């Protein structure tokens, strides 16, 4: 009996230690958006705005958009909702200001119809301005929890960050290369112009990837010179940039 008790106690202790270690490892992981922001700062780029988002494809029966959206909006009543007809479908968008994060939350259901099929998805994003500094982990964990509550599965969180650098002498290609080096990223596809460069690349630092013509990518960087007397604008995203650049 004493031996059985000892085995049970040992098992409980192992489970507790494993749980604590697992939680510690998760908490210690640096969010991708924070890594992007830190790379910007190291390269003298001022962080101006950022976005974290997740997306899930869903199935909406034909002609049932309004009915499904009504149930969805009632469940998420804290958002201010609007519904509109688009050129090829419907869109319901809800927004709310999160004062604790200093950010805006947006929740959308979008349905598009083509000649052959209907595509629908849920898009949840949190958009803020400036460098969140020491708050990145808390922001990421909040977005992850909210995403799970919305899509009911472990979410993949993507990041996009935008900034500018006032050094008029820096070349756009040089700055893009410097950011790639921050992540030990290998360029896969590049678009180069005199005042603009866009690079799609792969880094082993992050697990998630999407297909590209030359392989698989998980980071995209765009740098644009503003011209004489203007700042250089920089945008980076994982796995792609989701804002205009």
PDB file of C-alpha atoms in Angstrom:
ATOM      1  CA  UNK A   1       0.000   0.000   0.000  1.00  0.00           C
ATOM      2  CA  UNK A   2       2.832   2.364   0.913  1.00  0.00           C
ATOM      3  CA  UNK A   3       4.435   1.654  -2.444  1.00  0.00           C
ATOM      4  CA  UNK A   4       1.189   2.453  -4.268  1.00  0.00           C
ATOM      5  CA  UNK A   5       0.842   5.718  -2.324  1.00  0.00           C
ATOM      6  CA  UNK A   6       4.409   6.610  -3.221  1.00  0.00           C
ATOM      7  CA  UNK A   7       3.732   5.979  -6.930  1.00  0.00           C
ATOM      8  CA  UNK A   8       0.574   8.121  -6.783  1.00  0.00           C
ATOM      9  CA  UNK A   9       2.364  10.976  -4.990  1.00  0.00           C
ATOM     10  CA  UNK A  10       5.271  10.798  -7.428  1.00  0.00           C
ATOM     11  CA  UNK A  11       2.859  10.890 -10.355  1.00  0.00           C
ATOM     12  CA  UNK A  12       1.060  13.935  -8.951  1.00  0.00           C
ATOM     13  CA  UNK A  13       4.356  15.752  -8.369  1.00  0.00           C
ATOM     14  CA  UNK A  14       5.492  14.963 -11.908  1.00  0.00           C
ATOM     15  CA  UNK A  15       2.229  16.281 -13.330  1.00  0.00           C
ATOM     16  CA  UNK A  16       2.528  19.502 -11.316  1.00  0.00           C
ATOM     17  CA  UNK A  17       6.140  20.057 -12.368  1.00  0.00           C
ATOM     18  CA  UNK A  18       5.307  19.328 -16.000  1.00  0.00           C
ATOM     19  CA  UNK A  19       2.409  21.752 -15.848  1.00  0.00           C
ATOM     20  CA  UNK A  20       4.484  24.517 -14.289  1.00  0.00           C
ATOM     21  CA  UNK A  21       7.346  23.943 -16.728  1.00  0.00           C
ATOM     22  CA  UNK A  22       4.953  23.921 -19.672  1.00  0.00           C
ATOM     23  CA  UNK A  23       3.325  27.171 -18.597  1.00  0.00           C
ATOM     24  CA  UNK A  24       6.700  28.737 -17.955  1.00  0.00           C
ATOM     25  CA  UNK A  25       7.909  27.767 -21.415  1.00  0.00           C
ATOM     26  CA  UNK A  26       4.795  29.246 -23.013  1.00  0.00           C
ATOM     27  CA  UNK A  27       5.084  32.494 -21.064  1.00  0.00           C
ATOM     28  CA  UNK A  28       8.783  32.800 -21.876  1.00  0.00           C
ATOM     29  CA  UNK A  29       8.188  32.576 -25.625  1.00  0.00           C
ATOM     30  CA  UNK A  30       8.677  35.972 -27.225  1.00  0.00           C
ATOM     31  CA  UNK A  31       5.720  36.920 -29.465  1.00  0.00           C
ATOM     32  CA  UNK A  32       6.553  37.496 -33.111  1.00  0.00           C
ATOM     33  CA  UNK A  33       5.174  41.033 -32.979  1.00  0.00           C
ATOM     34  CA  UNK A  34       7.608  41.825 -30.163  1.00  0.00           C
ATOM     35  CA  UNK A  35      10.501  40.384 -32.169  1.00  0.00           C
ATOM     36  CA  UNK A  36       9.503  42.571 -35.112  1.00  0.00           C
ATOM     37  CA  UNK A  37       9.284  45.647 -32.884  1.00  0.00           C
ATOM     38  CA  UNK A  38      12.666  44.957 -31.278  1.00  0.00           C
ATOM     39  CA  UNK A  39      14.257  44.550 -34.717  1.00  0.00           C
ATOM     40  CA  UNK A  40      12.756  47.876 -35.782  1.00  0.00           C
ATOM     41  CA  UNK A  41      14.162  49.622 -32.715  1.00  0.00           C
ATOM     42  CA  UNK A  42      17.630  48.117 -33.238  1.00  0.00           C
ATOM     43  CA  UNK A  43      17.638  49.494 -36.788  1.00  0.00           C
ATOM     44  CA  UNK A  44      16.542  52.961 -35.690  1.00  0.00           C
ATOM     45  CA  UNK A  45      12.975  52.543 -36.958  1.00  0.00           C
ATOM     46  CA  UNK A  46      10.210  54.150 -34.922  1.00  0.00           C
ATOM     47  CA  UNK A  47       7.249  51.824 -34.374  1.00  0.00           C
ATOM     48  CA  UNK A  48       4.093  53.666 -35.459  1.00  0.00           C
ATOM     49  CA  UNK A  49       1.366  51.011 -35.533  1.00  0.00           C
ATOM     50  CA  UNK A  50       0.843  47.253 -35.242  1.00  0.00           C
ATOM     51  CA  UNK A  51      -1.795  44.608 -35.880  1.00  0.00           C
ATOM     52  CA  UNK A  52      -2.343  41.101 -34.554  1.00  0.00           C
ATOM     53  CA  UNK A  53      -4.946  38.982 -36.292  1.00  0.00           C
ATOM     54  CA  UNK A  54      -6.352  35.517 -36.848  1.00  0.00           C
ATOM     55  CA  UNK A  55      -8.638  34.121 -39.515  1.00  0.00           C
ATOM     56  CA  UNK A  56     -10.886  31.070 -39.850  1.00  0.00           C
ATOM     57  CA  UNK A  57     -12.773  29.807 -42.874  1.00  0.00           C
ATOM     58  CA  UNK A  58     -16.375  28.901 -42.087  1.00  0.00           C
ATOM     59  CA  UNK A  59     -19.329  27.353 -43.873  1.00  0.00           C
ATOM     60  CA  UNK A  60     -22.432  29.509 -44.295  1.00  0.00           C
ATOM     61  CA  UNK A  61     -25.422  28.004 -46.115  1.00  0.00           C
ATOM     62  CA  UNK A  62     -26.505  29.960 -49.181  1.00  0.00           C
ATOM     63  CA  UNK A  63     -29.048  32.645 -48.271  1.00  0.00           C
ATOM     64  CA  UNK A  64     -28.409  32.213 -44.538  1.00  0.00           C
ATOM     65  CA  UNK A  65     -25.912  35.041 -44.005  1.00  0.00           C
ATOM     66  CA  UNK A  66     -28.293  37.365 -42.147  1.00  0.00           C
ATOM     67  CA  UNK A  67     -29.587  34.588 -39.924  1.00  0.00           C
ATOM     68  CA  UNK A  68     -26.107  33.396 -38.959  1.00  0.00           C
ATOM     69  CA  UNK A  69     -24.773  36.908 -38.504  1.00  0.00           C
ATOM     70  CA  UNK A  70     -27.657  37.784 -36.205  1.00  0.00           C
ATOM     71  CA  UNK A  71     -26.744  34.927 -33.869  1.00  0.00           C
ATOM     72  CA  UNK A  72     -23.055  35.836 -34.064  1.00  0.00           C
ATOM     73  CA  UNK A  73     -23.572  39.530 -33.302  1.00  0.00           C
ATOM     74  CA  UNK A  74     -25.872  38.720 -30.376  1.00  0.00           C
ATOM     75  CA  UNK A  75     -23.126  36.559 -28.920  1.00  0.00           C
ATOM     76  CA  UNK A  76     -20.594  39.387 -29.319  1.00  0.00           C
ATOM     77  CA  UNK A  77     -22.736  42.284 -28.153  1.00  0.00           C
ATOM     78  CA  UNK A  78     -19.827  44.374 -26.858  1.00  0.00           C
ATOM     79  CA  UNK A  79     -18.930  45.273 -30.446  1.00  0.00           C
ATOM     80  CA  UNK A  80     -20.591  48.051 -32.440  1.00  0.00           C
ATOM     81  CA  UNK A  81     -21.884  46.260 -35.535  1.00  0.00           C
ATOM     82  CA  UNK A  82     -22.616  47.271 -39.098  1.00  0.00           C
ATOM     83  CA  UNK A  83     -23.743  45.036 -41.971  1.00  0.00           C
ATOM     84  CA  UNK A  84     -23.305  45.915 -45.618  1.00  0.00           C
ATOM     85  CA  UNK A  85     -23.733  44.427 -49.039  1.00  0.00           C
ATOM     86  CA  UNK A  86     -20.474  44.261 -51.003  1.00  0.00           C
ATOM     87  CA  UNK A  87     -19.930  43.919 -54.739  1.00  0.00           C
ATOM     88  CA  UNK A  88     -19.710  40.143 -54.433  1.00  0.00           C
ATOM     89  CA  UNK A  89     -21.263  39.240 -51.086  1.00  0.00           C
ATOM     90  CA  UNK A  90     -21.863  40.458 -47.535  1.00  0.00           C
ATOM     91  CA  UNK A  91     -19.774  41.826 -44.701  1.00  0.00           C
ATOM     92  CA  UNK A  92     -20.593  42.264 -41.028  1.00  0.00           C
ATOM     93  CA  UNK A  93     -18.040  44.283 -39.045  1.00  0.00           C
ATOM     94  CA  UNK A  94     -17.932  45.000 -35.330  1.00  0.00           C
ATOM     95  CA  UNK A  95     -15.483  47.280 -33.514  1.00  0.00           C
ATOM     96  CA  UNK A  96     -14.744  48.205 -29.934  1.00  0.00           C
ATOM     97  CA  UNK A  97     -12.063  50.217 -28.164  1.00  0.00           C
ATOM     98  CA  UNK A  98      -9.948  48.355 -25.630  1.00  0.00           C
ATOM     99  CA  UNK A  99      -8.711  51.008 -23.220  1.00  0.00           C
ATOM    100  CA  UNK A 100      -6.524  48.559 -21.290  1.00  0.00           C
ATOM    101  CA  UNK A 101      -4.556  47.725 -24.423  1.00  0.00           C
ATOM    102  CA  UNK A 102      -4.886  51.155 -25.999  1.00  0.00           C
ATOM    103  CA  UNK A 103      -6.024  49.379 -29.142  1.00  0.00           C
ATOM    104  CA  UNK A 104      -9.049  48.808 -31.360  1.00  0.00           C
ATOM    105  CA  UNK A 105     -10.561  45.349 -31.740  1.00  0.00           C
ATOM    106  CA  UNK A 106     -12.296  44.471 -34.997  1.00  0.00           C
ATOM    107  CA  UNK A 107     -14.366  41.359 -35.616  1.00  0.00           C
ATOM    108  CA  UNK A 108     -15.672  40.580 -39.100  1.00  0.00           C
ATOM    109  CA  UNK A 109     -17.674  37.934 -40.914  1.00  0.00           C
ATOM    110  CA  UNK A 110     -17.144  38.161 -44.653  1.00  0.00           C
ATOM    111  CA  UNK A 111     -18.922  36.120 -47.304  1.00  0.00           C
ATOM    112  CA  UNK A 112     -18.061  36.312 -50.997  1.00  0.00           C
ATOM    113  CA  UNK A 113     -19.959  34.636 -53.825  1.00  0.00           C
ATOM    114  CA  UNK A 114     -18.541  33.577 -57.176  1.00  0.00           C
ATOM    115  CA  UNK A 115     -20.070  31.703 -60.076  1.00  0.00           C
ATOM    116  CA  UNK A 116     -19.005  28.373 -58.660  1.00  0.00           C
ATOM    117  CA  UNK A 117     -18.779  28.701 -54.875  1.00  0.00           C
ATOM    118  CA  UNK A 118     -19.284  30.762 -51.747  1.00  0.00           C
ATOM    119  CA  UNK A 119     -16.381  31.578 -49.424  1.00  0.00           C
ATOM    120  CA  UNK A 120     -16.905  32.802 -45.878  1.00  0.00           C
ATOM    121  CA  UNK A 121     -14.534  33.506 -43.023  1.00  0.00           C
ATOM    122  CA  UNK A 122     -14.194  35.137 -39.618  1.00  0.00           C
ATOM    123  CA  UNK A 123     -11.444  37.726 -39.181  1.00  0.00           C
ATOM    124  CA  UNK A 124     -10.454  39.019 -35.744  1.00  0.00           C
ATOM    125  CA  UNK A 125      -7.783  41.667 -35.342  1.00  0.00           C
ATOM    126  CA  UNK A 126      -6.378  44.042 -32.750  1.00  0.00           C
ATOM    127  CA  UNK A 127      -4.771  47.256 -33.983  1.00  0.00           C
ATOM    128  CA  UNK A 128      -2.701  49.647 -31.900  1.00  0.00           C
ATOM    129  CA  UNK A 129      -0.271  52.527 -32.277  1.00  0.00           C
ATOM    130  CA  UNK A 130       3.250  53.067 -31.004  1.00  0.00           C
ATOM    131  CA  UNK A 131       5.667  50.662 -29.386  1.00  0.00           C
ATOM    132  CA  UNK A 132       3.914  48.568 -26.709  1.00  0.00           C
ATOM    133  CA  UNK A 133       7.323  47.964 -25.138  1.00  0.00           C
ATOM    134  CA  UNK A 134       6.917  45.665 -22.112  1.00  0.00           C
ATOM    135  CA  UNK A 135       3.239  44.950 -22.851  1.00  0.00           C
ATOM    136  CA  UNK A 136       3.769  42.757 -25.916  1.00  0.00           C
ATOM    137  CA  UNK A 137       3.409  39.430 -24.105  1.00  0.00           C
ATOM    138  CA  UNK A 138       0.216  40.521 -22.369  1.00  0.00           C
ATOM    139  CA  UNK A 139      -1.238  41.803 -25.644  1.00  0.00           C
ATOM    140  CA  UNK A 140      -0.362  38.578 -27.435  1.00  0.00           C
ATOM    141  CA  UNK A 141      -1.890  36.397 -24.712  1.00  0.00           C
ATOM    142  CA  UNK A 142      -5.060  38.507 -24.747  1.00  0.00           C
ATOM    143  CA  UNK A 143      -5.410  38.206 -28.535  1.00  0.00           C
ATOM    144  CA  UNK A 144      -4.767  34.468 -28.335  1.00  0.00           C
ATOM    145  CA  UNK A 145      -7.465  33.979 -25.682  1.00  0.00           C
ATOM    146  CA  UNK A 146     -10.005  36.158 -27.487  1.00  0.00           C
ATOM    147  CA  UNK A 147      -9.297  34.355 -30.746  1.00  0.00           C
ATOM    148  CA  UNK A 148      -9.911  30.982 -29.118  1.00  0.00           C
ATOM    149  CA  UNK A 149     -13.204  32.223 -27.650  1.00  0.00           C
ATOM    150  CA  UNK A 150     -14.295  33.430 -31.103  1.00  0.00           C
ATOM    151  CA  UNK A 151     -13.202  30.606 -33.419  1.00  0.00           C
ATOM    152  CA  UNK A 152     -13.270  27.771 -30.836  1.00  0.00           C
ATOM    153  CA  UNK A 153      -9.904  26.300 -31.749  1.00  0.00           C
ATOM    154  CA  UNK A 154      -6.261  27.023 -31.017  1.00  0.00           C
ATOM    155  CA  UNK A 155      -5.552  30.062 -33.211  1.00  0.00           C
ATOM    156  CA  UNK A 156      -2.567  30.959 -35.324  1.00  0.00           C
ATOM    157  CA  UNK A 157      -1.763  34.596 -34.564  1.00  0.00           C
ATOM    158  CA  UNK A 158      -0.212  36.654 -37.343  1.00  0.00           C
ATOM    159  CA  UNK A 159       1.541  39.989 -36.914  1.00  0.00           C
ATOM    160  CA  UNK A 160       2.091  43.147 -38.920  1.00  0.00           C
ATOM    161  CA  UNK A 161       4.035  46.214 -37.835  1.00  0.00           C
ATOM    162  CA  UNK A 162       4.652  49.596 -39.461  1.00  0.00           C
ATOM    163  CA  UNK A 163       7.206  52.285 -38.753  1.00  0.00           C
ATOM    164  CA  UNK A 164       9.502  54.958 -40.151  1.00  0.00           C
ATOM    165  CA  UNK A 165      13.104  56.062 -40.023  1.00  0.00           C
ATOM    166  CA  UNK A 166      14.188  59.656 -40.398  1.00  0.00           C
ATOM    167  CA  UNK A 167      17.684  58.896 -41.669  1.00  0.00           C
ATOM    168  CA  UNK A 168      17.487  60.308 -45.200  1.00  0.00           C
ATOM    169  CA  UNK A 169      20.830  58.742 -46.180  1.00  0.00           C
ATOM    170  CA  UNK A 170      19.894  55.077 -45.620  1.00  0.00           C
ATOM    171  CA  UNK A 171      19.142  53.037 -48.739  1.00  0.00           C
ATOM    172  CA  UNK A 172      15.942  51.017 -48.912  1.00  0.00           C
ATOM    173  CA  UNK A 173      17.792  47.826 -49.898  1.00  0.00           C
ATOM    174  CA  UNK A 174      20.317  48.274 -47.103  1.00  0.00           C
ATOM    175  CA  UNK A 175      17.540  48.675 -44.523  1.00  0.00           C
ATOM    176  CA  UNK A 176      15.628  45.645 -45.822  1.00  0.00           C
ATOM    177  CA  UNK A 177      18.791  43.532 -45.680  1.00  0.00           C
ATOM    178  CA  UNK A 178      19.505  44.720 -42.145  1.00  0.00           C
ATOM    179  CA  UNK A 179      16.058  43.586 -40.996  1.00  0.00           C
ATOM    180  CA  UNK A 180      16.447  40.222 -42.726  1.00  0.00           C
ATOM    181  CA  UNK A 181      19.734  39.758 -40.873  1.00  0.00           C
ATOM    182  CA  UNK A 182      17.960  40.422 -37.579  1.00  0.00           C
ATOM    183  CA  UNK A 183      15.926  37.249 -38.174  1.00  0.00           C
ATOM    184  CA  UNK A 184      18.584  35.243 -40.023  1.00  0.00           C
ATOM    185  CA  UNK A 185      16.050  35.169 -42.847  1.00  0.00           C
ATOM    186  CA  UNK A 186      16.763  33.859 -46.346  1.00  0.00           C
ATOM    187  CA  UNK A 187      15.250  35.945 -49.186  1.00  0.00           C
ATOM    188  CA  UNK A 188      13.018  33.994 -51.563  1.00  0.00           C
ATOM    189  CA  UNK A 189      11.367  36.661 -53.718  1.00  0.00           C
ATOM    190  CA  UNK A 190      12.308  40.327 -54.153  1.00  0.00           C
ATOM    191  CA  UNK A 191      10.911  43.353 -55.915  1.00  0.00           C
ATOM    192  CA  UNK A 192      13.485  46.111 -56.272  1.00  0.00           C
ATOM    193  CA  UNK A 193      12.974  49.673 -57.440  1.00  0.00           C
ATOM    194  CA  UNK A 194      14.992  52.832 -56.888  1.00  0.00           C
ATOM    195  CA  UNK A 195      12.936  54.001 -53.913  1.00  0.00           C
ATOM    196  CA  UNK A 196      11.177  50.775 -52.938  1.00  0.00           C
ATOM    197  CA  UNK A 197      12.000  47.174 -52.107  1.00  0.00           C
ATOM    198  CA  UNK A 198       9.787  44.277 -51.046  1.00  0.00           C
ATOM    199  CA  UNK A 199      11.228  40.971 -49.841  1.00  0.00           C
ATOM    200  CA  UNK A 200       9.520  37.670 -49.028  1.00  0.00           C
ATOM    201  CA  UNK A 201      11.742  35.415 -46.944  1.00  0.00           C
ATOM    202  CA  UNK A 202      12.007  32.392 -44.676  1.00  0.00           C
ATOM    203  CA  UNK A 203      13.399  32.258 -41.159  1.00  0.00           C
ATOM    204  CA  UNK A 204      13.779  29.138 -39.029  1.00  0.00           C
ATOM    205  CA  UNK A 205      12.935  31.275 -36.005  1.00  0.00           C
ATOM    206  CA  UNK A 206       9.182  30.894 -36.635  1.00  0.00           C
ATOM    207  CA  UNK A 207       7.395  27.627 -37.357  1.00  0.00           C
ATOM    208  CA  UNK A 208       4.435  28.824 -39.416  1.00  0.00           C
ATOM    209  CA  UNK A 209       4.913  29.158 -43.189  1.00  0.00           C
ATOM    210  CA  UNK A 210       2.885  29.712 -46.337  1.00  0.00           C
ATOM    211  CA  UNK A 211       3.695  28.657 -49.926  1.00  0.00           C
ATOM    212  CA  UNK A 212       5.810  30.920 -52.135  1.00  0.00           C
ATOM    213  CA  UNK A 213       7.061  30.477 -55.691  1.00  0.00           C
ATOM    214  CA  UNK A 214      10.559  29.637 -54.480  1.00  0.00           C
ATOM    215  CA  UNK A 215       9.627  27.580 -51.413  1.00  0.00           C
ATOM    216  CA  UNK A 216       7.885  28.497 -48.181  1.00  0.00           C
ATOM    217  CA  UNK A 217       7.934  31.920 -46.547  1.00  0.00           C
ATOM    218  CA  UNK A 218       7.022  33.322 -43.137  1.00  0.00           C
ATOM    219  CA  UNK A 219       8.169  36.939 -43.164  1.00  0.00           C
ATOM    220  CA  UNK A 220       7.713  39.827 -45.583  1.00  0.00           C
ATOM    221  CA  UNK A 221       9.423  43.219 -45.441  1.00  0.00           C
ATOM    222  CA  UNK A 222       8.760  46.345 -47.491  1.00  0.00           C
ATOM    223  CA  UNK A 223      10.801  49.560 -47.384  1.00  0.00           C
ATOM    224  CA  UNK A 224       9.858  52.749 -49.244  1.00  0.00           C
ATOM    225  CA  UNK A 225      11.791  55.990 -49.442  1.00  0.00           C
ATOM    226  CA  UNK A 226       9.598  59.051 -49.020  1.00  0.00           C
ATOM    227  CA  UNK A 227      11.785  61.161 -51.243  1.00  0.00           C
ATOM    228  CA  UNK A 228      13.695  64.352 -50.521  1.00  0.00           C
ATOM    229  CA  UNK A 229      13.176  65.472 -46.925  1.00  0.00           C
ATOM    230  CA  UNK A 230      10.720  62.661 -46.123  1.00  0.00           C
ATOM    231  CA  UNK A 231      11.065  59.680 -43.787  1.00  0.00           C
ATOM    232  CA  UNK A 232      11.620  56.148 -45.002  1.00  0.00           C
ATOM    233  CA  UNK A 233       8.588  53.942 -44.264  1.00  0.00           C
ATOM    234  CA  UNK A 234       8.986  50.308 -43.236  1.00  0.00           C
ATOM    235  CA  UNK A 235       6.408  47.517 -42.962  1.00  0.00           C
ATOM    236  CA  UNK A 236       7.002  43.933 -41.836  1.00  0.00           C
ATOM    237  CA  UNK A 237       4.602  41.047 -41.380  1.00  0.00           C
ATOM    238  CA  UNK A 238       4.419  37.373 -40.491  1.00  0.00           C
ATOM    239  CA  UNK A 239       3.879  35.542 -42.697  1.00  0.00           C
ATOM    240  CA  UNK A 240       2.882  38.385 -45.041  1.00  0.00           C
ATOM    241  CA  UNK A 241       2.154  42.093 -44.876  1.00  0.00           C
ATOM    242  CA  UNK A 242      -1.569  42.726 -44.444  1.00  0.00           C
ATOM    243  CA  UNK A 243      -1.606  46.516 -44.749  1.00  0.00           C
ATOM    244  CA  UNK A 244      -0.947  48.911 -47.593  1.00  0.00           C
ATOM    245  CA  UNK A 245       2.698  49.671 -48.326  1.00  0.00           C
TER     246      UNK A 245
END
